[in-house]
Amino acid sequence: MQLEGLHHITMITGEAQRNVDFYADLLGLRLVKKTVNFDAPEAYHLYFGDERGAPGSILTWFEFSGARRGRAGAGMIHTIQLGVGSPHALDFWAQRLGAAGYDAQRSEGSVGLDDYDGLHLELVIARDSEPPLAAHHPQIPSEHAIVGVQGARAFAAEAEGQAPLLTETLGFTSLGAGAYRLDGEQRRFDWAYDSPPEAVGIQGAGTVHHIAWGSRDEDHLAWQQRVREAGGYVTDVLDRDYFQSIYFREPRGILFEIATLSPGFAVDEDPGHLGEELKLPKMHEHLRAQLERQLAPVLNPRVAAREQVD
Ligand code: ZN
């Protein structure tokens, strides 16, 4: 039994439309689902990814409208690494992000920047052993597109200590000095701990809420059992409409999820029109009229582009 690398990473934003403008319009990911938070349906939950929203490409945000900026501290992820194809692509991104007013730091092998909420991103050269997970965007040449999430770094006290939940239970490989690699059949993921800053973390806009690893559907219950046997508190299986999920906290404080690889985002929307309509979890469908009044409309740039042509 083997986890299939990353499934998705979920963050918090204070403003849904800016979230779409940054990740779909500027970075060129596809907004693949516009839905609401299962536990707080008055809040948007937006999913971005490659053309089909494949696990390994997915970044998602809960919008808490007007949320104040948070700050990553111990037990929180502080950096997300996105892959691109080549050093030329890094040059392209340094230029594109700079032109959009972002302070993009080009260094050997990467471009670092903070998004509009202060979330730190790093564009890095993708491993060429994996199928690229890219989306189409009219202003981004396909050879420069982002091709999937490559890794993430978190703050943790005793960053370099043992992590048996990772290595023995979940199958990560320890690379030493707080660095780990998760090898799926198709995709890998780089995971690392760094010593935390003195200031305590504050959950808020621009911080990461949780990280989800991919599981083959048929292994999901066995993962739940395995985490439970390792002594972790793990939730029941929750139906998230686009995948099934279990959640537990790893010993350094970071919320982990294990999510199934299917059914995926085309389960309630035509693959050619993902992320265009507001989709509600079945349990909240009866609130649709109220939610459509409450939630500020979010424009998918693909719809906007089509409307300009029409
Ligand atoms: Zn999740």
XYZ file of C-alpha atoms and ligand atoms in Angstrom:
311
model
C 0.000 0.000 0.000
C 1.449 3.302 -1.108
C 0.197 6.893 -0.993
C 0.066 8.453 -4.437
C 1.958 11.631 -3.512
C 0.070 14.856 -2.951
C -3.687 15.133 -3.438
C -4.216 18.837 -2.572
C -3.217 21.652 -0.227
C -5.847 23.942 1.309
C -5.299 27.553 2.357
C -7.288 30.481 3.726
C -7.905 33.688 1.806
C -9.659 36.895 2.733
C -10.998 37.593 -0.749
C -12.250 35.045 -3.265
C -12.101 37.183 -6.403
C -8.491 38.203 -5.736
C -7.756 34.528 -5.173
C -9.142 33.745 -8.638
C -7.377 36.730 -10.210
C -4.034 35.600 -8.796
C -4.144 31.822 -9.218
C -6.233 31.500 -12.383
C -5.484 34.737 -14.240
C -1.876 35.404 -13.237
C -0.493 31.919 -12.468
C -2.669 30.261 -15.106
C -4.090 27.422 -13.041
C -7.615 26.366 -13.885
C -10.396 27.189 -11.445
C -11.882 23.684 -11.436
C -14.549 24.013 -8.749
C -16.487 26.809 -7.129
C -18.234 25.438 -4.083
C -18.656 26.198 -0.363
C -17.089 24.958 2.837
C -18.857 21.807 4.068
C -18.680 22.997 7.673
C -19.411 26.685 6.984
C -21.512 26.925 3.796
C -21.563 30.719 3.885
C -17.853 30.590 2.917
C -16.531 29.805 -0.560
C -14.269 26.849 -1.200
C -12.380 27.327 -4.472
C -10.295 24.609 -6.156
C -7.547 25.242 -8.705
C -5.495 22.746 -10.662
C -4.548 21.470 -14.082
C -7.026 21.069 -16.964
C -8.953 18.326 -15.191
C -8.105 19.061 -11.567
C -5.863 16.013 -11.202
C -4.642 15.082 -7.728
C -1.126 16.469 -7.354
C -2.049 19.712 -9.111
C -4.730 20.931 -6.723
C -4.557 24.016 -4.514
C -7.747 25.030 -2.717
C -8.843 27.985 -0.607
C -11.499 28.610 1.980
C -12.592 32.215 1.718
C -13.300 33.908 5.010
C -14.319 37.250 3.627
C -12.234 40.045 5.095
C -10.080 37.643 7.169
C -6.972 39.295 8.572
C -3.597 38.090 7.453
C -2.201 35.190 9.426
C 1.376 34.169 9.960
C 3.017 30.756 9.707
C 4.532 29.441 12.928
C 5.405 26.095 14.479
C 3.096 23.343 13.240
C 2.166 25.186 10.050
C 3.201 24.912 6.412
C 5.042 28.068 5.304
C 6.058 27.456 1.666
C 4.470 25.749 -1.323
C 6.647 24.712 -4.258
C 5.157 24.732 -7.754
C 6.941 23.052 -10.633
C 7.781 24.551 -14.030
C 9.606 22.967 -16.938
C 12.925 24.793 -17.296
C 15.147 27.721 -16.270
C 13.569 29.648 -19.181
C 10.199 29.143 -17.558
C 11.583 30.593 -14.320
C 12.748 33.666 -16.280
C 9.296 33.949 -17.817
C 7.645 33.824 -14.386
C 10.044 36.301 -12.785
C 9.176 38.703 -15.583
C 5.409 38.049 -15.570
C 5.070 38.285 -11.795
C 7.275 41.381 -11.633
C 5.188 43.056 -14.338
C 2.086 42.342 -12.240
C 3.650 44.166 -9.283
C 4.899 41.177 -7.281
C 8.368 41.133 -5.757
C 9.561 37.960 -7.510
C 13.024 36.852 -6.415
C 14.835 34.948 -9.150
C 17.631 32.829 -7.770
C 19.521 29.767 -8.951
C 16.830 27.203 -9.667
C 13.822 29.062 -8.291
C 11.589 32.127 -8.183
C 10.244 33.077 -4.759
C 7.310 35.367 -4.072
C 4.506 36.088 -1.644
C 0.977 36.030 -3.057
C -1.520 38.871 -2.403
C -2.319 37.386 1.055
C 1.353 36.892 1.970
C 1.454 33.119 1.296
C 4.987 32.199 0.260
C 5.346 30.366 -3.053
C 8.422 29.010 -4.743
C 8.541 28.123 -8.417
C 11.082 25.364 -8.927
C 12.192 23.129 -11.793
C 9.851 20.144 -11.897
C 11.125 16.585 -11.778
C 10.979 15.390 -15.381
C 10.097 11.848 -14.362
C 6.442 12.769 -13.815
C 3.655 13.539 -16.254
C 3.138 17.331 -16.266
C -0.170 18.519 -14.784
C -0.747 21.788 -16.602
C -3.672 24.041 -17.484
C -4.108 26.173 -20.605
C -3.984 29.941 -20.373
C -4.001 32.282 -23.369
C -1.066 34.392 -22.092
C 1.128 31.547 -20.856
C 3.073 29.532 -23.454
C 2.538 25.847 -22.696
C 6.292 25.251 -22.171
C 6.211 27.753 -19.277
C 3.034 26.543 -17.557
C 3.002 25.374 -13.964
C 3.009 21.555 -14.065
C 1.993 20.492 -10.562
C 2.794 20.940 -6.898
C 6.319 19.681 -6.196
C 6.727 20.114 -2.472
C 5.951 22.000 0.710
C 7.890 23.102 3.776
C 6.557 23.447 7.307
C 7.811 24.959 10.546
C 8.278 22.522 13.433
C 10.121 22.444 16.698
C 12.725 19.669 16.526
C 12.566 19.882 12.767
C 15.293 17.278 12.405
C 13.934 14.732 14.906
C 12.445 11.357 14.066
C 9.021 11.249 12.435
C 7.815 7.647 12.700
C 4.270 8.553 11.637
C 5.734 9.738 8.344
C 8.304 7.051 7.759
C 6.746 3.970 9.349
C 3.036 4.634 8.968
C 2.707 6.723 5.820
C 5.699 5.514 3.810
C 7.747 8.712 3.477
C 11.499 8.324 2.980
C 13.707 10.330 5.332
C 16.448 12.202 3.481
C 17.999 13.651 6.654
C 18.044 17.215 8.042
C 14.243 17.342 8.283
C 13.663 16.502 4.614
C 11.406 13.713 3.353
C 10.146 12.397 0.062
C 6.860 10.664 -0.617
C 7.042 8.335 -3.611
C 3.809 7.460 -5.321
C 3.599 5.166 -8.306
C 3.385 8.162 -10.639
C 4.266 11.213 -8.567
C 6.641 12.227 -5.826
C 6.375 14.961 -3.271
C 9.110 16.774 -1.337
C 8.229 17.471 2.275
C 10.463 19.236 4.804
C 10.484 20.743 8.279
C 12.334 23.937 9.202
C 12.979 25.408 12.640
C 10.148 27.781 13.495
C 10.404 31.542 14.019
C 9.977 32.758 17.585
C 6.605 34.364 16.952
C 3.683 31.968 17.306
C 1.682 31.200 14.220
C -1.691 32.815 13.588
C -4.203 31.137 11.322
C -5.596 33.686 8.901
C -5.473 34.847 5.298
C -2.360 33.594 3.527
C -1.840 30.570 5.766
C -2.194 26.873 5.025
C -5.055 24.972 6.625
C -4.122 21.375 5.757
C -2.369 19.105 3.287
C -3.920 16.020 1.703
C -2.167 12.910 0.398
C -3.645 10.781 -2.368
C -4.922 7.256 -1.745
C -6.184 4.686 -4.179
C -9.893 4.338 -3.462
C -9.574 0.688 -2.449
C -6.845 1.476 0.128
C -8.634 4.323 1.898
C -10.110 2.387 4.817
C -6.845 0.549 5.320
C -5.060 3.916 5.667
C -7.565 4.951 8.299
C -6.898 1.711 10.151
C -3.140 2.082 9.844
C -3.118 5.651 11.249
C -5.406 4.534 14.062
C -3.104 1.632 14.917
C -0.156 4.048 15.007
C -1.986 5.830 17.827
C -3.253 8.826 15.897
C -6.772 10.188 16.310
C -8.299 9.897 12.875
C -11.749 11.041 11.765
C -14.464 8.962 10.182
C -14.480 8.859 6.392
C -16.113 12.060 5.192
C -17.725 12.366 1.762
C -16.291 15.542 0.180
C -18.269 15.020 -3.078
C -15.103 15.049 -5.243
C -13.210 12.580 -3.022
C -13.549 10.744 0.298
C -11.416 12.011 3.162
C -10.000 11.190 6.551
C -8.157 13.725 8.709
C -5.604 13.495 11.504
C -2.915 15.695 12.986
C 0.707 14.636 12.596
C 2.775 14.930 15.810
C 4.299 18.295 14.871
C 0.831 19.810 14.647
C 0.095 19.911 10.942
C -3.354 18.776 9.830
C -3.064 15.883 7.371
C -5.820 14.494 5.198
C -5.839 11.351 3.094
C -8.148 11.730 0.102
C -9.204 9.227 -2.543
C -8.149 9.755 -6.160
C -11.752 9.595 -7.415
C -14.434 10.522 -8.344
C -12.867 13.915 -9.176
C -14.305 17.224 -10.315
C -16.247 16.084 -13.381
C -18.717 14.262 -11.143
C -21.153 17.224 -11.106
C -19.977 19.438 -13.966
C -19.087 18.976 -17.618
C -15.268 18.635 -17.942
C -15.309 21.514 -20.455
C -17.001 23.826 -17.945
C -15.383 23.030 -14.615
C -15.527 25.780 -12.024
C -18.082 27.868 -13.838
C -21.215 27.361 -11.749
C -21.635 27.503 -7.999
C -21.820 23.871 -6.879
C -23.192 23.107 -3.432
C -22.690 19.975 -1.366
C -25.918 17.950 -1.409
C -26.466 18.645 2.289
C -26.448 22.415 1.627
C -28.392 22.470 -1.662
C -31.536 23.614 0.158
C -29.655 26.814 1.113
C -28.894 27.725 -2.512
C -31.127 30.800 -2.833
C -29.815 32.242 0.400
C -26.162 31.449 -0.364
C -26.371 32.914 -3.868
C -27.594 36.155 -2.284
C -24.922 36.130 0.439
C -21.815 35.128 -1.500
C -20.205 37.876 -3.575
C -20.150 36.581 -7.179
C -16.784 35.197 -8.299
C -15.992 35.446 -11.975
C -14.132 32.551 -13.597
C -11.705 34.137 -16.116
C -12.567 31.478 -18.712
C -16.199 32.562 -18.624
C -15.156 36.214 -18.793
C -12.932 35.511 -21.835
C -15.754 33.660 -23.592
C -18.203 36.437 -22.942
C -15.794 38.967 -24.481
C -15.580 36.908 -27.662
C -19.367 36.388 -27.920
Zn -8.695 18.941 2.044
